[in-house]
mmCIF file of C-alpha atoms in Angstrom:
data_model
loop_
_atom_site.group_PDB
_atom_site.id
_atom_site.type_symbol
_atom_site.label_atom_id
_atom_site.label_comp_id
_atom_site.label_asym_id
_atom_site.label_seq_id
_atom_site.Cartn_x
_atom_site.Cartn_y
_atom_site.Cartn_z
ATOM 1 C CA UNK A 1 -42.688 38.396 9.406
ATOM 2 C CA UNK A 2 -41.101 34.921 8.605
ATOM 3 C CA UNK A 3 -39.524 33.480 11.651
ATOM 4 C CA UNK A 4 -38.123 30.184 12.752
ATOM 5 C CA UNK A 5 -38.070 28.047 16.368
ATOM 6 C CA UNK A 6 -35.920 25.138 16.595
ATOM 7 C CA UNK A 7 -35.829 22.880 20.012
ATOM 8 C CA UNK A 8 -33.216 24.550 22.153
ATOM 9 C CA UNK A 9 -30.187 22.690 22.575
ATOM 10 C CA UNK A 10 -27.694 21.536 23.322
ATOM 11 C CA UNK A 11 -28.284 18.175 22.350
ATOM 12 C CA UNK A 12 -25.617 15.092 23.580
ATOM 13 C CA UNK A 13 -25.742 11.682 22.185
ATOM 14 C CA UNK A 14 -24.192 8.011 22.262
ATOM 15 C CA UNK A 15 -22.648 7.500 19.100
ATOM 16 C CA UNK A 16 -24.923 5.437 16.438
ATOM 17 C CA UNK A 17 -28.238 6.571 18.446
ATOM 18 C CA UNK A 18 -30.975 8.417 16.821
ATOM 19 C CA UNK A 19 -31.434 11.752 16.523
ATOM 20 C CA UNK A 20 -34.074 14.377 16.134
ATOM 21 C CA UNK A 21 -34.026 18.061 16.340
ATOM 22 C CA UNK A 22 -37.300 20.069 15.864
ATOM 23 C CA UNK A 23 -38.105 22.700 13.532
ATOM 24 C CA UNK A 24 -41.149 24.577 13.246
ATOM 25 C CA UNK A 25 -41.299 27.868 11.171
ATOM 26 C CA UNK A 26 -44.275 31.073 10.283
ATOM 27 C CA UNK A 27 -43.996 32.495 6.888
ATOM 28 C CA UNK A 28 -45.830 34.163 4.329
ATOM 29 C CA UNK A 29 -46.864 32.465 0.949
ATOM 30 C CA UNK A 30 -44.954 28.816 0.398
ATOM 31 C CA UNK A 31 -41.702 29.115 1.562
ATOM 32 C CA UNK A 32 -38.781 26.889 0.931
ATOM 33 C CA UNK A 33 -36.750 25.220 3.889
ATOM 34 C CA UNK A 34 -33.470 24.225 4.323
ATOM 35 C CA UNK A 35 -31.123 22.614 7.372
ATOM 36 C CA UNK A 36 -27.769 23.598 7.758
ATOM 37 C CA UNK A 37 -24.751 22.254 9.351
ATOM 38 C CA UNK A 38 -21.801 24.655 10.816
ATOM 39 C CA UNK A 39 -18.613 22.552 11.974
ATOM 40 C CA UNK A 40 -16.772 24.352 14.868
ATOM 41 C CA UNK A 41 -14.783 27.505 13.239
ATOM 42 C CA UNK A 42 -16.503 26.732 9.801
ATOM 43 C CA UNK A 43 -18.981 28.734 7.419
ATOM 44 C CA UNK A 44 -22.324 26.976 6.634
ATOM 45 C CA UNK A 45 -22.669 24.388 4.343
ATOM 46 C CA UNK A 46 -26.023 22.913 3.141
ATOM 47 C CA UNK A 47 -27.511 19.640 4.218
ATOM 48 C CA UNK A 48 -30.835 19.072 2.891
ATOM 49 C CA UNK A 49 -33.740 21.321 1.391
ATOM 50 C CA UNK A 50 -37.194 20.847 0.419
ATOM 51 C CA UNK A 51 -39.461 23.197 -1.816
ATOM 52 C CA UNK A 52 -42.775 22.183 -1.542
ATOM 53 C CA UNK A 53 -45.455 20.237 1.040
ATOM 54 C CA UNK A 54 -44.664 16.742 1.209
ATOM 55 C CA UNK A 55 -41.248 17.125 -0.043
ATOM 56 C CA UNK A 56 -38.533 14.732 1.623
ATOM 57 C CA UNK A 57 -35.317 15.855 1.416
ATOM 58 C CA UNK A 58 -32.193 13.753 2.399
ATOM 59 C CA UNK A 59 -28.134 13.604 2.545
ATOM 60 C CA UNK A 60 -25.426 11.609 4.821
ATOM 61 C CA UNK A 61 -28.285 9.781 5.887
ATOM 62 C CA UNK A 62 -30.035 12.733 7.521
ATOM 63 C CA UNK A 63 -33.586 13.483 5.876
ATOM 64 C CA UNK A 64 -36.634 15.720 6.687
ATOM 65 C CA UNK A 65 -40.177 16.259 5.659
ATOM 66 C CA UNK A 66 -41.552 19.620 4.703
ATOM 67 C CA UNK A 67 -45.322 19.076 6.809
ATOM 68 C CA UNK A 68 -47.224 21.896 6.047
ATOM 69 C CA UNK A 69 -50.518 21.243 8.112
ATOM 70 C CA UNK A 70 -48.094 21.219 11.302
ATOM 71 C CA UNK A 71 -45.478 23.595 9.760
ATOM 72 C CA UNK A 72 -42.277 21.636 10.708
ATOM 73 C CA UNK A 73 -39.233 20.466 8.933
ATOM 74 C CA UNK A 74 -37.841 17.911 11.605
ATOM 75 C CA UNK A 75 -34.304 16.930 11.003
ATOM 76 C CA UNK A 76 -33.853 13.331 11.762
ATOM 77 C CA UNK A 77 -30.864 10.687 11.643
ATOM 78 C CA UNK A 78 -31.106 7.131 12.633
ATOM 79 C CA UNK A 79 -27.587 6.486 14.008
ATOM 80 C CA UNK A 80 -25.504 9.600 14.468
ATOM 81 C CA UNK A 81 -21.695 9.548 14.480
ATOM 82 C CA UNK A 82 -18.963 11.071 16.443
ATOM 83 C CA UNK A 83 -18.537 13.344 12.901
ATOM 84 C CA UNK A 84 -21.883 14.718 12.960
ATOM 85 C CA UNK A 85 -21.098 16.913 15.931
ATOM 86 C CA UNK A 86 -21.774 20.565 14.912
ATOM 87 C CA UNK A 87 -24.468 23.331 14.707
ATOM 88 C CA UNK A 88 -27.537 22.315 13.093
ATOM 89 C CA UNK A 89 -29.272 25.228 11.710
ATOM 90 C CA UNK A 90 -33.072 25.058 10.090
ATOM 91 C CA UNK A 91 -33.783 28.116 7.781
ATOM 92 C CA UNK A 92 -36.335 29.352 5.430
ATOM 93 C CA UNK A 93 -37.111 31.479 2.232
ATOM 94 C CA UNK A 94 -40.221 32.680 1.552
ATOM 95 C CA UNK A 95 -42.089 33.810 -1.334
ATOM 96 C CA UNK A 96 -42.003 37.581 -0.728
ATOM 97 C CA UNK A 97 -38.660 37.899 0.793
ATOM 98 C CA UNK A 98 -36.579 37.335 -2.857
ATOM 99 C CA UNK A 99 -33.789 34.841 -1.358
ATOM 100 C CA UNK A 100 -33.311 35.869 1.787
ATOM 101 C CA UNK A 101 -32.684 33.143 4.452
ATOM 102 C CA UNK A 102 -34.545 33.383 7.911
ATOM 103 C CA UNK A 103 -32.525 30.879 10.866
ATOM 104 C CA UNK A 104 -33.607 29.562 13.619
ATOM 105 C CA UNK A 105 -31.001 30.118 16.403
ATOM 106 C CA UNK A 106 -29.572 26.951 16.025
ATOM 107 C CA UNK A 107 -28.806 23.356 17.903
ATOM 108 C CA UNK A 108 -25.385 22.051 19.056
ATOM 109 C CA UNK A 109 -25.142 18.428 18.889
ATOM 110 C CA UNK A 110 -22.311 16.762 20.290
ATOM 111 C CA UNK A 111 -22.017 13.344 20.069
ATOM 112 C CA UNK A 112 -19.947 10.931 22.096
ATOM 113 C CA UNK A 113 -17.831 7.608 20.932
ATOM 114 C CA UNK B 1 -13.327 24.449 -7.983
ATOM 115 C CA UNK B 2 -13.174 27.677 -5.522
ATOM 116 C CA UNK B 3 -16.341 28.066 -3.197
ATOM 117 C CA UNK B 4 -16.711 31.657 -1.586
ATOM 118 C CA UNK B 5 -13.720 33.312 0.388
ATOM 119 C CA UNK B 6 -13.831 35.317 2.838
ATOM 120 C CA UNK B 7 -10.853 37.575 3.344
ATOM 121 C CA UNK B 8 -9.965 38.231 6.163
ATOM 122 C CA UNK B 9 -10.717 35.765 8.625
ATOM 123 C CA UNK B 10 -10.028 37.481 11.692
ATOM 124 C CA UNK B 11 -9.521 41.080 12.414
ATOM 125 C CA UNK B 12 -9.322 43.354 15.779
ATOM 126 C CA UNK B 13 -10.905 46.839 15.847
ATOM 127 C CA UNK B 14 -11.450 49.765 18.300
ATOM 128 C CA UNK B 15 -14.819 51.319 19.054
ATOM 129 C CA UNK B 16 -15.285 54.213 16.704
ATOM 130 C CA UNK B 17 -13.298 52.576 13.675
ATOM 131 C CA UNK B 18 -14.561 51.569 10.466
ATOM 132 C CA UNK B 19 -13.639 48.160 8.884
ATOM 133 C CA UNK B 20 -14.339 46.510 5.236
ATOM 134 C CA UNK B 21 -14.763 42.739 4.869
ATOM 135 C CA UNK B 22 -14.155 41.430 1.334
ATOM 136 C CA UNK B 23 -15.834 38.262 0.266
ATOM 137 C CA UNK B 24 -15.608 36.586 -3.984
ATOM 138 C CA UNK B 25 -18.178 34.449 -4.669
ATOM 139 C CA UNK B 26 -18.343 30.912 -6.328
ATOM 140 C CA UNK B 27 -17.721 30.822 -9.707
ATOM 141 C CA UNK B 28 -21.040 31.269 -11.605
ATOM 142 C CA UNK B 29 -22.523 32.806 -8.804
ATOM 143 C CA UNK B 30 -23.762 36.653 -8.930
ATOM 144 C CA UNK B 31 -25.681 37.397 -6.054
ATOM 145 C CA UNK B 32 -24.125 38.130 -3.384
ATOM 146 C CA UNK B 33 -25.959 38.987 0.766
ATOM 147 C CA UNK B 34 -23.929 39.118 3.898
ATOM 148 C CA UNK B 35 -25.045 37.766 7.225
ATOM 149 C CA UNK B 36 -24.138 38.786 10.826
ATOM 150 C CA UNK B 37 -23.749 35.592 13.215
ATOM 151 C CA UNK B 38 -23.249 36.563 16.658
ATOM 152 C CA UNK B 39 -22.041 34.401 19.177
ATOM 153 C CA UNK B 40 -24.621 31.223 19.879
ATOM 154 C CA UNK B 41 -27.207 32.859 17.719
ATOM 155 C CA UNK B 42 -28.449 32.389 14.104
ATOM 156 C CA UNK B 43 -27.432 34.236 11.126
ATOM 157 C CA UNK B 44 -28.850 37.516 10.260
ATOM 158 C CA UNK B 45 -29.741 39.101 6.774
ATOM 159 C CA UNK B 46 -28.301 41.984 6.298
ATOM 160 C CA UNK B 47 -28.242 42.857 2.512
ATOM 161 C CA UNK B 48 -27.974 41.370 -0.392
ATOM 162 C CA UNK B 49 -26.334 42.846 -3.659
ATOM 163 C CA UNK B 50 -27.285 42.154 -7.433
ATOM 164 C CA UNK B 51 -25.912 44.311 -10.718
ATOM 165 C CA UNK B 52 -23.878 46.205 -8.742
ATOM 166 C CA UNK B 53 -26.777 47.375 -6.433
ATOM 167 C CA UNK B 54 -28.435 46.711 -3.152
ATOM 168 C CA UNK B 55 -31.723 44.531 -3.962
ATOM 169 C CA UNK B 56 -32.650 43.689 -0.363
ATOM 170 C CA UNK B 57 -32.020 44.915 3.192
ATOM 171 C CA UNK B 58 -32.410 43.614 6.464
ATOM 172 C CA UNK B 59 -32.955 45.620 9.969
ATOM 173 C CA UNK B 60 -29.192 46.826 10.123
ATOM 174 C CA UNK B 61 -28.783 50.509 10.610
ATOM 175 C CA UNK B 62 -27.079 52.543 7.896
ATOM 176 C CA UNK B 63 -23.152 52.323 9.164
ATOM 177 C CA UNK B 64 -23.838 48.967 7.703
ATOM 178 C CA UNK B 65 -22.889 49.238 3.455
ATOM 179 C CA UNK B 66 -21.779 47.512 1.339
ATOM 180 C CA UNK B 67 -20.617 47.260 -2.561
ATOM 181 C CA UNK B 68 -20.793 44.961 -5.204
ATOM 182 C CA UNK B 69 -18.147 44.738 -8.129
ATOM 183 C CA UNK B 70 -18.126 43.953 -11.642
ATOM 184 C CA UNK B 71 -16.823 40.586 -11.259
ATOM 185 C CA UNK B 72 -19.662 39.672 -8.329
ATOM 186 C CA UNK B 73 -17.146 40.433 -5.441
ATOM 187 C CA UNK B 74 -18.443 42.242 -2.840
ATOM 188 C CA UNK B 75 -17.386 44.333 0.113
ATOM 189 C CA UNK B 76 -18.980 45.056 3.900
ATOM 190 C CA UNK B 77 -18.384 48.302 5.615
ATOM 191 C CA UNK B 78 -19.055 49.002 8.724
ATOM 192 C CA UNK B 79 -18.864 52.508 9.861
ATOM 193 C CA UNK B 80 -18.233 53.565 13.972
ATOM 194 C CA UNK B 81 -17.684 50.175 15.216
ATOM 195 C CA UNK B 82 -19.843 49.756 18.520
ATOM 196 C CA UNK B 83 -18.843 46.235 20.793
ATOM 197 C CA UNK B 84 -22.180 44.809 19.706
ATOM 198 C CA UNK B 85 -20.990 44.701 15.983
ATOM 199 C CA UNK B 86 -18.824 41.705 17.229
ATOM 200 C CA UNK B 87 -19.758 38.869 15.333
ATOM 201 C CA UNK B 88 -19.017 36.086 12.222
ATOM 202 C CA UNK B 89 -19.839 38.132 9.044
ATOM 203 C CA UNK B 90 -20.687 34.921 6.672
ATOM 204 C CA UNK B 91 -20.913 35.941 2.859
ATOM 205 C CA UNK B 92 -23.632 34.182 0.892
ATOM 206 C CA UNK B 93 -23.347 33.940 -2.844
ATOM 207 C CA UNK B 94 -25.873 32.345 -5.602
ATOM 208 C CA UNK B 95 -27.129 31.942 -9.240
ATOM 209 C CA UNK B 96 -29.980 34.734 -9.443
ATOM 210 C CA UNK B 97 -33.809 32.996 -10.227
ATOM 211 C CA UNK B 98 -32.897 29.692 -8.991
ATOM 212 C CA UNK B 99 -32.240 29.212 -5.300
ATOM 213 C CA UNK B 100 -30.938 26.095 -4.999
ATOM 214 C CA UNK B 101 -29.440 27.513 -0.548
ATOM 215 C CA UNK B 102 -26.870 29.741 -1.162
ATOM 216 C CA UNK B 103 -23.238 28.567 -0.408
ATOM 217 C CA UNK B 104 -21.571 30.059 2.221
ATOM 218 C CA UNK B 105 -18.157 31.518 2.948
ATOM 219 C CA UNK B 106 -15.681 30.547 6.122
ATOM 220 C CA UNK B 107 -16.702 34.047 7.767
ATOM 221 C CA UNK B 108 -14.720 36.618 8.869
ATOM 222 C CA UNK B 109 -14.772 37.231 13.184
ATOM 223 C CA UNK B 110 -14.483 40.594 13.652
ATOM 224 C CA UNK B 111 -13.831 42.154 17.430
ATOM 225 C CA UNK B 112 -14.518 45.546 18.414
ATOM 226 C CA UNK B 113 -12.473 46.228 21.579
#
């Protein structure tokens, strides 16, 4: 079945340092990936997707790049802020599964001034 | 423009009891799935509703149901609450045959005690 492993966390930081968290996912078919972002005692909201191999998707100056010979979706962010502290949470949706979102478990990143 | 909401956002239960979460879902939306987030873990699919009917299921035993409405709201029951059925219940809603990453309600935190 689909499935997704993200690096554990949690993950600390200096404020305007740069910041990757690993993604890595199995799936059947071509699936779709996503990264969400959950700020503390909030619902999901959606950061950045990509559809195909060798898509690039970006916002708020994170990005990622769908690699499907190493089947990854790293999120990275060259200078992190005290605001980006949250839950980052790398998902997928594969052909056969009609819309239905597999997570990883998800990284805390906290970030310090 | 309203997102998804949740209602409620917090409740208390007993063991045994049975509870209904109540989720609307953007405007335009009509899909709507539900998602169990327990504590420092990812969320989980649990069904997702279409026309009034159940088009997907995840691995969620059958005291899990659910309902969905004319006007795209949903309901989640849960039948003979056990403490392990603590957890964020995130509603999901979307625009059937175009996935764009569904948006995502505030949650509800249940507690069985």
């Amino acid at each position: 079945g689909d499935s997704v492993t993200q690096m554990e966390g949690p993950v600390t930081l200096s404020e305007e340092a740069f910041l990757t968290i690993n993604c890595t996912y199995t799936a059947t078919g071509y699936p779709s990936l996503f990264w969400y972002v959950q700020y503390p005692g909030e619902g999901l909201q959606l950061l950045l997707k990509a559809t195909k191999a060798d898509d690039k998707g970006s916002n708020k100056g994170f990005e990622a790049t769908y690699r499907k010979e190493t089947t990854s979706f790293h999120l990275e962010k060259g200078s992190v802020q005290v605001s980006d502290s949250a839950v980052y949470f790398c998902a997928l949706v594969s052909g056969g599964s009609n819309y239905k979102l597999t997570f990883g478990k998800g990284t805390l990143l906290t970030v310090n001034p | 423009d309203a997102g998804v909401t949740q209602s409620p956002t917090h409740l208390i239960k007993t063991r045994g009891q049975q509870v209904t979460l109540r989720c609307s879902p953007k405007s335009g939306h009509d899909t709507v799935s539900w998602y169990q987030q327990a504590l420092g873990q990812g969320p989980q699919f649990i069904f997702q509703y279409y026309e009034e009917e159940e088009r997907q299921r995840g691995n969620f035993p059958d005291r899990f149901s659910g309902h969905q409405f004319p006007n795209y709201s949903s309901e989640l029951n849960v039948n003979a609450l056990l403490l392990g059925d603590s957890a964020l219940y995130l509603c999901a809603s979307g625009p059937m045959g175009e996935f764009y990453g569904y948006t995502f309600g505030s949650g509800t935190r249940l507690t069985v005690v």
